[in-house]
mmCIF file of C-alpha atoms in Angstrom:
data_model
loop_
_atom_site.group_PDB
_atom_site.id
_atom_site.type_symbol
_atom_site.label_atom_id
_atom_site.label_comp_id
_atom_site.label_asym_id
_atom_site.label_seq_id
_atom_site.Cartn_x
_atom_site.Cartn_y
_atom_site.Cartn_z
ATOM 1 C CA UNK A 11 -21.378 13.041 -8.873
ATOM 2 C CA UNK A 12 -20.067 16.610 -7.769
ATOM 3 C CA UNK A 13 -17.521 18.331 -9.486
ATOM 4 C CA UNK A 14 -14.265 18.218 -7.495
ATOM 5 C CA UNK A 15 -12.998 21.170 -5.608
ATOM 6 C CA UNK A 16 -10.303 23.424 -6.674
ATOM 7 C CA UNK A 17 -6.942 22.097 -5.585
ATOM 8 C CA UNK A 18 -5.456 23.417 -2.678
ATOM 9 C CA UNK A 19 -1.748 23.961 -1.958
ATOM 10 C CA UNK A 20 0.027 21.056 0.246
ATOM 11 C CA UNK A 21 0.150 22.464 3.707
ATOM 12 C CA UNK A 22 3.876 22.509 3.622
ATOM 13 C CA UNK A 23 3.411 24.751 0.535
ATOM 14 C CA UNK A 24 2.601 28.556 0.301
ATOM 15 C CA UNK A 25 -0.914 29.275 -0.575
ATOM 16 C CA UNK A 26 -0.389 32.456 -2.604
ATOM 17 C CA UNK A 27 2.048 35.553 -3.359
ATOM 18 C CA UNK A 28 3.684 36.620 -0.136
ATOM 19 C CA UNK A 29 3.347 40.356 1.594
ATOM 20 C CA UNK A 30 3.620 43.295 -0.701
ATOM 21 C CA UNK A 31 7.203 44.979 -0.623
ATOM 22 C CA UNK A 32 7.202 48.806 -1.714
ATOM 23 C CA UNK A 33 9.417 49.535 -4.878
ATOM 24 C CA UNK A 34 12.838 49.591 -4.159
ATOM 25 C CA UNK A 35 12.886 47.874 -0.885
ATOM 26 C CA UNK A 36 14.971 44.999 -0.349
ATOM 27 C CA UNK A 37 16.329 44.956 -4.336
ATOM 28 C CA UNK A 38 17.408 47.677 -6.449
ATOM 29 C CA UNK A 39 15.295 49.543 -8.969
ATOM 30 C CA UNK A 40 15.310 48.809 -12.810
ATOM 31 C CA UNK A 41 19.015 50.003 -14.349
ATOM 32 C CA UNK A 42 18.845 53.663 -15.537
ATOM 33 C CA UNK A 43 17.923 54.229 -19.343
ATOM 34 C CA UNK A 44 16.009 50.805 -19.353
ATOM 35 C CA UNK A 45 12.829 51.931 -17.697
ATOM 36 C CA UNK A 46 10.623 48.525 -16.345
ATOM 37 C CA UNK A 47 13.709 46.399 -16.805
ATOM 38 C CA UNK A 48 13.079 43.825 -14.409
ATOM 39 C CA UNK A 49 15.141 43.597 -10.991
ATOM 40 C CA UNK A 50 18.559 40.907 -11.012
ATOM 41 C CA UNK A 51 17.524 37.473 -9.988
ATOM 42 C CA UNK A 52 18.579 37.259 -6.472
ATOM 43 C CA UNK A 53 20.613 34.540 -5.593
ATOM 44 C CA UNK A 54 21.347 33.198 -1.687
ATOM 45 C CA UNK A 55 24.428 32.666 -0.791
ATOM 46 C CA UNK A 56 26.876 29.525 -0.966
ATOM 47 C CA UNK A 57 25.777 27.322 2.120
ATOM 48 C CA UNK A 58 22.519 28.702 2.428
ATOM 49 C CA UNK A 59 19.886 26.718 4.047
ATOM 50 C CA UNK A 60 16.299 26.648 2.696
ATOM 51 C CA UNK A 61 13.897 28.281 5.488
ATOM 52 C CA UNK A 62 11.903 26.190 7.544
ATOM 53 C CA UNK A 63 8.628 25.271 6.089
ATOM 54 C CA UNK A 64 9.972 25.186 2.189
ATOM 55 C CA UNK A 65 10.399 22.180 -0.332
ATOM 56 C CA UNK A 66 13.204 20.623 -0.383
ATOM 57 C CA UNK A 67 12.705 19.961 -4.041
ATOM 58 C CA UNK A 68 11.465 22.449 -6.744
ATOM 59 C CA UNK A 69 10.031 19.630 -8.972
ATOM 60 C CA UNK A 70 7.235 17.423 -8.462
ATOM 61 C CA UNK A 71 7.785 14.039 -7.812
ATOM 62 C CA UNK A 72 5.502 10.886 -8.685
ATOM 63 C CA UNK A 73 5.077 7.833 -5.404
ATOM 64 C CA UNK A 74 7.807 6.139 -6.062
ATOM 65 C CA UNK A 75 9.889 8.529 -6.358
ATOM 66 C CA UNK A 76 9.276 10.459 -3.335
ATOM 67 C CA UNK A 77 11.989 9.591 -0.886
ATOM 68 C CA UNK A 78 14.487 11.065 -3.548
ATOM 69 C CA UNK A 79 14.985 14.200 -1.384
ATOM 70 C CA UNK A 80 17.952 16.313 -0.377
ATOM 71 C CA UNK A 81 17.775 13.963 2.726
ATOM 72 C CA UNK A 82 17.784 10.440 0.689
ATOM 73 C CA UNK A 83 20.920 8.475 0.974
ATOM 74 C CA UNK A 84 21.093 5.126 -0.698
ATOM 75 C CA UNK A 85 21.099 3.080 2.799
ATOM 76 C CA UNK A 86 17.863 4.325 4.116
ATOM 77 C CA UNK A 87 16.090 2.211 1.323
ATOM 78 C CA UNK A 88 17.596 -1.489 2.565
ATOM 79 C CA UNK A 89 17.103 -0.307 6.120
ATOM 80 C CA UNK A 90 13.683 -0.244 5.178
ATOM 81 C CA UNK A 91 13.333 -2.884 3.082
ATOM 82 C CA UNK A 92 15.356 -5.477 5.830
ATOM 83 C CA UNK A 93 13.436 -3.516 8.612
ATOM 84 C CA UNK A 94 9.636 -4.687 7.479
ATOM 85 C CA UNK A 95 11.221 -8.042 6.261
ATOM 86 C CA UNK A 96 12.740 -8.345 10.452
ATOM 87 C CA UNK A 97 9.350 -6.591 11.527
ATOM 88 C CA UNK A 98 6.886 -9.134 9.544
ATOM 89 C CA UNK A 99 8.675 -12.264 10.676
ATOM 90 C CA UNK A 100 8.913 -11.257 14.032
ATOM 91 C CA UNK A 101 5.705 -10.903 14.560
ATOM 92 C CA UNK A 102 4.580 -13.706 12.582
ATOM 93 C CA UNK A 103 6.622 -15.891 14.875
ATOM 94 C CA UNK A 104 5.880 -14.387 17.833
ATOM 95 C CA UNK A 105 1.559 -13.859 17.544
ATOM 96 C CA UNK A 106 1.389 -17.307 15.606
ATOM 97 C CA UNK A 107 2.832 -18.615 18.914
ATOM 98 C CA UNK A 108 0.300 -17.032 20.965
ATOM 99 C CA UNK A 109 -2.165 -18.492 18.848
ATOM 100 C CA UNK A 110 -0.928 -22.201 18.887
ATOM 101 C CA UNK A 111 -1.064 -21.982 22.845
ATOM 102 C CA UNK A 112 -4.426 -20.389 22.674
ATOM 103 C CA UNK A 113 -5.416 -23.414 20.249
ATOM 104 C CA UNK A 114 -3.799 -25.860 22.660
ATOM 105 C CA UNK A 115 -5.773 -24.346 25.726
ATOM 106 C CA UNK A 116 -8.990 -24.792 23.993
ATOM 107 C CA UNK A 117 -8.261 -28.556 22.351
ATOM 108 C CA UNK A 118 -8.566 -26.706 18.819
ATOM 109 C CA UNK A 119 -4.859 -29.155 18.423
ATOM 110 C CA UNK A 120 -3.089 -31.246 19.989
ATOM 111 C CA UNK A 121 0.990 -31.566 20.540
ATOM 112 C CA UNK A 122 0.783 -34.939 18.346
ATOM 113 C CA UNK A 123 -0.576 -32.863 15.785
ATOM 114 C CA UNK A 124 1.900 -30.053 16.314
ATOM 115 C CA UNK A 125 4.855 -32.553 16.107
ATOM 116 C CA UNK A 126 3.652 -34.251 12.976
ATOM 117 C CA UNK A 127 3.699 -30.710 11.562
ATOM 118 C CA UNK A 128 -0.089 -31.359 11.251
ATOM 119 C CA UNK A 129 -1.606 -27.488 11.430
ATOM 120 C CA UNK A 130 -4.604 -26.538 10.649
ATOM 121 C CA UNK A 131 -5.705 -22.575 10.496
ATOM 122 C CA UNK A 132 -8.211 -21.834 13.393
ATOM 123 C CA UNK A 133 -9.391 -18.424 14.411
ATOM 124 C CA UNK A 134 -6.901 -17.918 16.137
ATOM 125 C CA UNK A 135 -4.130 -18.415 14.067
ATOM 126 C CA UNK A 136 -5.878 -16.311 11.293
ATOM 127 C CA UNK A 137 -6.343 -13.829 14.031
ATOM 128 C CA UNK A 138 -2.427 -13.896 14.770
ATOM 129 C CA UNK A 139 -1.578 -13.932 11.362
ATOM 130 C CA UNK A 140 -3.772 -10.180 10.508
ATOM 131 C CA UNK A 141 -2.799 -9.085 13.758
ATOM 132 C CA UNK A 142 0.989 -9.555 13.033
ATOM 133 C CA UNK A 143 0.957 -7.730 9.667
ATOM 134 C CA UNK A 144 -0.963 -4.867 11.493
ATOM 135 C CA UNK A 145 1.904 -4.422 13.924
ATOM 136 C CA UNK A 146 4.075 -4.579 11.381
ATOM 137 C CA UNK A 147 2.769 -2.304 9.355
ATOM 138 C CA UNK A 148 3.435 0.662 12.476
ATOM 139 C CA UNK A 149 6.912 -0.159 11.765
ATOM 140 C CA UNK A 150 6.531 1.037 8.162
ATOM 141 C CA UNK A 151 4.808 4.246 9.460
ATOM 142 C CA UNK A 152 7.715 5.116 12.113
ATOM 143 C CA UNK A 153 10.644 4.121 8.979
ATOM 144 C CA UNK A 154 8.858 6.747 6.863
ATOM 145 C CA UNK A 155 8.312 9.742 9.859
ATOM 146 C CA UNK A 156 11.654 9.040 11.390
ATOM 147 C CA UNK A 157 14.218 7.122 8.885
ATOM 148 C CA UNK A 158 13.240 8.669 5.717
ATOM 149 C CA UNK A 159 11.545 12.154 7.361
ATOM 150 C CA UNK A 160 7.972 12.437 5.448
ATOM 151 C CA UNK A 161 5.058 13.307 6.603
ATOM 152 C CA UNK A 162 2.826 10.729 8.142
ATOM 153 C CA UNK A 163 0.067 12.338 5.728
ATOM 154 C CA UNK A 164 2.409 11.760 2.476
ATOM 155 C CA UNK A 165 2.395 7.704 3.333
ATOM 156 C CA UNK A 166 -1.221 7.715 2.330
ATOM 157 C CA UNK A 167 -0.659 9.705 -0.578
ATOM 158 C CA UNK A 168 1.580 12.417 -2.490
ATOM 159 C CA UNK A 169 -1.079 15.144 -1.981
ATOM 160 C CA UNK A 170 -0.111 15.115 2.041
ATOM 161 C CA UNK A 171 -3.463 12.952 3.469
ATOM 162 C CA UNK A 172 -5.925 10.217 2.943
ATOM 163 C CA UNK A 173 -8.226 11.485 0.287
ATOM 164 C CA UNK A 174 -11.252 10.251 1.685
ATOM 165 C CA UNK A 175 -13.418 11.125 -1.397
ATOM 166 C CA UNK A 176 -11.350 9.033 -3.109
ATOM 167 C CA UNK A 177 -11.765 6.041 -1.287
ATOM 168 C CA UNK A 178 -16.253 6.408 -1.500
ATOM 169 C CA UNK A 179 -16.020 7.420 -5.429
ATOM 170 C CA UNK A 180 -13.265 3.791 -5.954
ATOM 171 C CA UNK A 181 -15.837 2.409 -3.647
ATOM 172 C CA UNK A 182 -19.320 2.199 -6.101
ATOM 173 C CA UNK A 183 -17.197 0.842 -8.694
ATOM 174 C CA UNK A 184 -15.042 -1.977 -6.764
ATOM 175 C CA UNK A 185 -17.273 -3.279 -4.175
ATOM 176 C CA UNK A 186 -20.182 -4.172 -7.028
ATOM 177 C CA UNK A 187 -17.700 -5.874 -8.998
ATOM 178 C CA UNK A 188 -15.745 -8.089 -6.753
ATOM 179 C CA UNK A 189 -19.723 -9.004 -5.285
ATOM 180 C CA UNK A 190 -20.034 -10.111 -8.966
ATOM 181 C CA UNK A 191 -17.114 -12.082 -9.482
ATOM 182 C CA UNK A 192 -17.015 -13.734 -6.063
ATOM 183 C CA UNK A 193 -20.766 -15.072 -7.424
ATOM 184 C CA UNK A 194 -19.583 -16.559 -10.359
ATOM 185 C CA UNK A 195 -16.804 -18.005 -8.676
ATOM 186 C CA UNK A 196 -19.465 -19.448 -6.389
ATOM 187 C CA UNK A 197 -21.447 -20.746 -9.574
ATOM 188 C CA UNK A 198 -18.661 -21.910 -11.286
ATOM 189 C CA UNK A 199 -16.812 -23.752 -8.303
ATOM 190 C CA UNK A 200 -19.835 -24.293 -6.066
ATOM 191 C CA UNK A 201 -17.830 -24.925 -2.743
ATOM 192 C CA UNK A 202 -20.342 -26.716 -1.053
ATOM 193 C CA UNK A 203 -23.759 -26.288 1.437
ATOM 194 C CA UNK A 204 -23.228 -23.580 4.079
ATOM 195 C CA UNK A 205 -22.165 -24.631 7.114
ATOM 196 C CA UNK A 206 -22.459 -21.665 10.404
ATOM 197 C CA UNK A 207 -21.356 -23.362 13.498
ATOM 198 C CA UNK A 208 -18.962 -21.632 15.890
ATOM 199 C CA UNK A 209 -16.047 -21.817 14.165
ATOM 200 C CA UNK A 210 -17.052 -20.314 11.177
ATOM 201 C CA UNK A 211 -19.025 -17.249 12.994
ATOM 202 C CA UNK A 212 -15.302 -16.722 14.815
ATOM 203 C CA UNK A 213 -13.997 -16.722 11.236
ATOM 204 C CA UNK A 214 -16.437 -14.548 9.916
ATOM 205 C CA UNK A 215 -15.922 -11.787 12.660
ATOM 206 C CA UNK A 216 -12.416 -11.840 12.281
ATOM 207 C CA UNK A 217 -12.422 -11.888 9.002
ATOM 208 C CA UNK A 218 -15.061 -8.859 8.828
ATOM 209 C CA UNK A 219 -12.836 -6.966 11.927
ATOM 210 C CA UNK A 220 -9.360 -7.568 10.792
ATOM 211 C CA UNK A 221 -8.660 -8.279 7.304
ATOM 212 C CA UNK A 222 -9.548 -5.021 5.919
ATOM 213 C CA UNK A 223 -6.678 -3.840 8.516
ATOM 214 C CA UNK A 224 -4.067 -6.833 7.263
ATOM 215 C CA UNK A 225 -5.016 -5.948 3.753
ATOM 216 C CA UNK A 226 -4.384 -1.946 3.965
ATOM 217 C CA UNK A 227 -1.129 -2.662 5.827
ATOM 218 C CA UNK A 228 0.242 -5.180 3.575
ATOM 219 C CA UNK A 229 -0.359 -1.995 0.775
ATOM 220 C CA UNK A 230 1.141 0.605 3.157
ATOM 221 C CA UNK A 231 4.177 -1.992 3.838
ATOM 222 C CA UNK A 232 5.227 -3.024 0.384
ATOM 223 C CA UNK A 233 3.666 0.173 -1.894
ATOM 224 C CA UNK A 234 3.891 2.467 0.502
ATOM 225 C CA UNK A 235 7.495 1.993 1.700
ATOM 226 C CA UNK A 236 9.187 -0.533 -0.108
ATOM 227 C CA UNK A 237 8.548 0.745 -3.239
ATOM 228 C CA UNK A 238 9.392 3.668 -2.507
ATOM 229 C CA UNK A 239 12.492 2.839 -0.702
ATOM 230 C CA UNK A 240 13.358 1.310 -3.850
ATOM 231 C CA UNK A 241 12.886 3.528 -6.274
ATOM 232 C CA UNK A 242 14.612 6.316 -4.119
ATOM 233 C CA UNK A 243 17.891 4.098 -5.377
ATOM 234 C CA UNK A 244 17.775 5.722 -9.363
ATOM 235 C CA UNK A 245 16.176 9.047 -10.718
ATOM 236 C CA UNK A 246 13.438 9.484 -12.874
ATOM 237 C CA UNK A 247 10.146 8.781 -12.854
ATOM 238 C CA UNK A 248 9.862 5.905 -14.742
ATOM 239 C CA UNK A 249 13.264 4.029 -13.199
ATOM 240 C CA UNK A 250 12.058 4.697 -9.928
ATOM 241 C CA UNK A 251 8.726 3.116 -10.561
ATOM 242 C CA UNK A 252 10.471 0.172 -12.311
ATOM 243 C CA UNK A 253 12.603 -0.908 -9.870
ATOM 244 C CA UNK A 254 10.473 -0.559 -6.983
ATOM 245 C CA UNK A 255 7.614 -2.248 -8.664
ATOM 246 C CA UNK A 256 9.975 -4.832 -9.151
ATOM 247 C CA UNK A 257 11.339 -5.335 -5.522
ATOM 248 C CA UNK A 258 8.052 -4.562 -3.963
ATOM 249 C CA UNK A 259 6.223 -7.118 -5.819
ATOM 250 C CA UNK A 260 8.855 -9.737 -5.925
ATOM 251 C CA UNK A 261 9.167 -9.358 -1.541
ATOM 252 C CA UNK A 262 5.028 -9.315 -1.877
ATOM 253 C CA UNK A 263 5.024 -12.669 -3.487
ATOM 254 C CA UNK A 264 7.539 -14.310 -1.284
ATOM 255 C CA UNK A 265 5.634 -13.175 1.740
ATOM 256 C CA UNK A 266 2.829 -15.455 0.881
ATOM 257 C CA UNK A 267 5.380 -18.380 0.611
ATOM 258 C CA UNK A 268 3.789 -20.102 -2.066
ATOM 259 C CA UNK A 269 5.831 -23.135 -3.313
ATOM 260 C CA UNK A 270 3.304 -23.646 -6.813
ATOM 261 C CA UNK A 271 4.245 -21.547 -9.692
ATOM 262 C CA UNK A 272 0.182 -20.083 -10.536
ATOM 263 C CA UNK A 273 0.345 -18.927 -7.242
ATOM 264 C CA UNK A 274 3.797 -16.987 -7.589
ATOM 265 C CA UNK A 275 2.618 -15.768 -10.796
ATOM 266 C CA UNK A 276 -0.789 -14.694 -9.090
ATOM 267 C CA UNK A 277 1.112 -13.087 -6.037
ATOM 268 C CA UNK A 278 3.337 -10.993 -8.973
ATOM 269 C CA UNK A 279 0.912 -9.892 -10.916
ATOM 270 C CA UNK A 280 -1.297 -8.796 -7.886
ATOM 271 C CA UNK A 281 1.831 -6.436 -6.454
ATOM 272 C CA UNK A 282 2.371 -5.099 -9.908
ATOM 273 C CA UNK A 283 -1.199 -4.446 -10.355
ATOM 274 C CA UNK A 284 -1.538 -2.482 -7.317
ATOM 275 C CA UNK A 285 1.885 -0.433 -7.748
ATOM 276 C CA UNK A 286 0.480 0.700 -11.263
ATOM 277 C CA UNK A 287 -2.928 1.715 -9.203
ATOM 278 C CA UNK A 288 -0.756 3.386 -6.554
ATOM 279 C CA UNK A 289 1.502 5.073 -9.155
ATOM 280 C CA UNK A 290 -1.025 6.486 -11.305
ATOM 281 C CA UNK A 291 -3.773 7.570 -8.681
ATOM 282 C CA UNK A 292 -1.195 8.875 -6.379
ATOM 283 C CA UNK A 293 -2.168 7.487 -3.191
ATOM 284 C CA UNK A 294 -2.618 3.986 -1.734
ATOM 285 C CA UNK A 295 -6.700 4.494 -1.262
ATOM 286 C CA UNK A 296 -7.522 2.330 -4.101
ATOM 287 C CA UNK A 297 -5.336 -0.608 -3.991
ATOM 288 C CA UNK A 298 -6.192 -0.486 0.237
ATOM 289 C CA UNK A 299 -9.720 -1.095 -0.773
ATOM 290 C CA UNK A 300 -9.465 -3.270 -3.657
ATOM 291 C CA UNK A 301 -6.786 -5.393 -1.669
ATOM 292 C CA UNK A 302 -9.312 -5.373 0.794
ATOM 293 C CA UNK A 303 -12.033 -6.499 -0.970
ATOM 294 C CA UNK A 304 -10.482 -9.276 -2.436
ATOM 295 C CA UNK A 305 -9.514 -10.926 1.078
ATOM 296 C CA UNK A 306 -12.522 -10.061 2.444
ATOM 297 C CA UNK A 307 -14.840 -11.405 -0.420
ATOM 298 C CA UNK A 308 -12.979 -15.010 -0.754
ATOM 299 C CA UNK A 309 -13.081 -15.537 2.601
ATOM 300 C CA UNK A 310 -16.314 -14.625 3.656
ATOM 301 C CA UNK A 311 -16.890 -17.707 1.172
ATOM 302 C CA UNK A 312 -14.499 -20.089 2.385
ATOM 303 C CA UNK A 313 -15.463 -19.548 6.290
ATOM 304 C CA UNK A 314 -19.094 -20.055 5.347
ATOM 305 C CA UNK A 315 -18.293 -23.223 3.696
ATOM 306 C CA UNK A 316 -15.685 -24.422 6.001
ATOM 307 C CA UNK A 317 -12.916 -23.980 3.922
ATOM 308 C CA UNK A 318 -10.478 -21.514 4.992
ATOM 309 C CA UNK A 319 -7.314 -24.551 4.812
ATOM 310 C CA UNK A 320 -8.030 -24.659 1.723
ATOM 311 C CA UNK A 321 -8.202 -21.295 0.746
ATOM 312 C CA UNK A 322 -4.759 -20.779 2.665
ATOM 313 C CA UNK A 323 -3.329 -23.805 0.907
ATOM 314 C CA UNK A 324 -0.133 -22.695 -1.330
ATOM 315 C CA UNK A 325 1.354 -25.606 -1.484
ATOM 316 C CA UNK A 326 2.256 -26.844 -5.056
ATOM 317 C CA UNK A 327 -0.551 -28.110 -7.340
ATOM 318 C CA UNK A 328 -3.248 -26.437 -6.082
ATOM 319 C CA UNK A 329 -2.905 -23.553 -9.042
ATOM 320 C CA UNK A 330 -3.681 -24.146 -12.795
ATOM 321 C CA UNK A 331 -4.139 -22.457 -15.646
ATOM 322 C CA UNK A 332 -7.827 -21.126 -13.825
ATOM 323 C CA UNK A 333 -5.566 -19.008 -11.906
ATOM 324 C CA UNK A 334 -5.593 -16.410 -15.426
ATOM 325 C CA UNK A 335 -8.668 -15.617 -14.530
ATOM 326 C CA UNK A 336 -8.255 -13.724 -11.401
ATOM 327 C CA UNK A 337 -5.045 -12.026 -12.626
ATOM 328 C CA UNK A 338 -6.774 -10.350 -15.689
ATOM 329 C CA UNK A 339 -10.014 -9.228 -13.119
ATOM 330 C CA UNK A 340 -6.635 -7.789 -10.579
ATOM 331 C CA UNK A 341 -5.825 -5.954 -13.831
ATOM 332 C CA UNK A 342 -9.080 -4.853 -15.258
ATOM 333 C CA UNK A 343 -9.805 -3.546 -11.616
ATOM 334 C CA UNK A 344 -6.783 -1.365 -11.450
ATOM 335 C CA UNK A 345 -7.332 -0.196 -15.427
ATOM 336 C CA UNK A 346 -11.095 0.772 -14.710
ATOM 337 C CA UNK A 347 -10.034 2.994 -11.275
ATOM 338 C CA UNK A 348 -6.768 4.467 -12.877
ATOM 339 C CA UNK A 349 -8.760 5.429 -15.800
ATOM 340 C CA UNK A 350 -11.513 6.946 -13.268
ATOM 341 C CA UNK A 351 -8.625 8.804 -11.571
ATOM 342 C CA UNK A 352 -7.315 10.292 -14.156
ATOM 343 C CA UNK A 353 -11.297 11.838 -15.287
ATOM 344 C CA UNK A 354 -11.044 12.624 -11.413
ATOM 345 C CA UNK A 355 -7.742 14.545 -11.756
ATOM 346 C CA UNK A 356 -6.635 13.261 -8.999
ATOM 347 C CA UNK A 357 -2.960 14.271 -8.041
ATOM 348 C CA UNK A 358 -0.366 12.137 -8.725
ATOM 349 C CA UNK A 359 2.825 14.470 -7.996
ATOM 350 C CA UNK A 360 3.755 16.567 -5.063
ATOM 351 C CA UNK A 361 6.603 18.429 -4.027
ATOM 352 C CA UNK A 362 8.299 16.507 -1.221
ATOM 353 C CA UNK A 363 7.841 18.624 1.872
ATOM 354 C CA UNK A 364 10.997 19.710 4.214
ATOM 355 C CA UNK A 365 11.922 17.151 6.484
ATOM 356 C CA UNK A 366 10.500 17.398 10.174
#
């Protein structure tokens, strides 16, 4: 691996010492009889406003606590937070109808079926259901330009854009490891003989065209704005990141609307494990990718095997005790990348820019 390059400043920060100013100009000289006293420290008037282009902070604040500018006031957060909670069910309701009529059309279900409340996940209702949370997560992007006046670049990550280096070097360690544990699922489980007719290649592309999307936008939803709006509610680093962990993985695990308690607990410790990942690293790169990969690597199984209802299935009973398993891999994944970020030195604090 390369050594990474020197830091540079935020673009909303000043790269180095400003013009040179002659002695004497613009502040008075040292006091006489205390030769190389240094000059008063200047202070701006009452009421002055910070010139365009400065922080609007002077300290430098960790993800979570980033919306805790001059700006912040305490009902931006739950206009947020209700906002993507309106946003997600609205499209939910709106694409999985589009989907049911496109199933209808092609005798994929029937309106007995539909009436029983007998549904089955087709391609495209797994199609409506990615596309949905995509078009939610453009709300999240326009609350944190326009509501809470970031950046577009800081909702990737404190350092101001999507650290693409980041992403490849997170890359060679997650991607050979989920590859691994999907196989010994596959050993330990074995879900059955493969089965590629034309349902399962529509699954498959979907799957391989969309879900990385769904996945990074469920991550730039609830870590990159909820948690945030929540933790703009109390100072500090660590309350900040405590209470919006706690909100955004609570709302995380009720979006999956999972009525068995292993699933809840798998949904919590899932959103916790990629706030710590997002905390610590500074970004959402790595929990993008290794949310990602998880979604992508169980259900490139299931659709092989023609199993995707079952891999959907929440209802309760289907968890168990197994469901430990997964949870401590979620957590060993985040401990191995924080632990590379931090040999990385990545950034995990920025100045909040001026609002735009």
């Amino acid at each position: 691996m390369t050594s990474q390059p020197p830091r540079r400043p935020a673009p909303w920060q000043t790269g180095g010492p400003g013009p040179h100013v002659p002695p004497g100009a613009g502040h008075p000289g040292p006091p006489a009889g205390r030769p190389g006293a240094p000059a008063p420290h200047h202070v701006p008037p009452r009421g002055a406003v910070p010139p365009p282009g400065g922080p609007t902070t002077t300290a430098p604040l960790t993800h979570s606590e980033f919306y805790r500018t001059p700006h912040n006031r305490w009902w931006k957060g739950l206009v947020s937070i209700l906002a993507l909670g309106a946003a997600i069910a609205l499209f939910s309701i709106a694409l999985s109808f589009g989907g049911t009529l496109v199933d209808l059309l092609l005798g994929s279900t029937t309106l007995e079926e539909l009436g029983r409340g007998q549904i089955t996940l087709t391609p495209a209702l797994l199609l409506a259901t990615n596309l949905s949370l995509i078009a939610s997560a453009t709300v999240a992007v326009v609350l944190h330009r326009y509501l809470h006046r970031q950046p577009v670049g800081t909702l990737h990550a404190v350092a101001g854009r999507f650290r693409w280096d980041w992403l490849g070097r997170a890359s060679v360690v997650v991607l050979p490891l989920f590859v691994a544990y999907v196989a010994v699922i596959v050993l330990i489980e074995t879900p059955g003989p493969i089965v590629l007719d034309a349902t399962a290649w529509a699954f498959l592309a979907i799957v391989l065209l969309t879900t990385p999307l769904q996945a990074a936008s469920e991550e730039y939803m609830f870590r990159g704005v909820i948690q945030r709006a929540a933790g703009s509610w109390v100072s500090g680093a660590v309350p900040s990141f405590v209470l919006g962990t706690m909100v955004s993985a609570v709302l995380f695990s009720l979006a999956h609307f999972a009525t068995d308690g292993w699933l809840i607990a798998y949904y919590l410790v899932f959103g916790i494990a990629m706030s710590l990942l997002t905390q610590f690293t500074g970004g959402l790169e790595a929990a993008s990718l290794v949310h990602a990969a998880n979604n992508v690597m169980l259900f490139l199984v299931s659709a092989s095997t023609g199993q995707m209802s079952e891999g959907m299935d929440r209802s309760a009973g289907v968890g168990g005790p197994f469901m430990l398993a997964p949870m401590v891999f979620i957590a060993a994944i985040a401990a191995i990348l924080i632990g590379l970020g931090r040999r990385r030195g990545l950034q995990h604090r920025a100045v909040p820019p001026t609002a735009a």
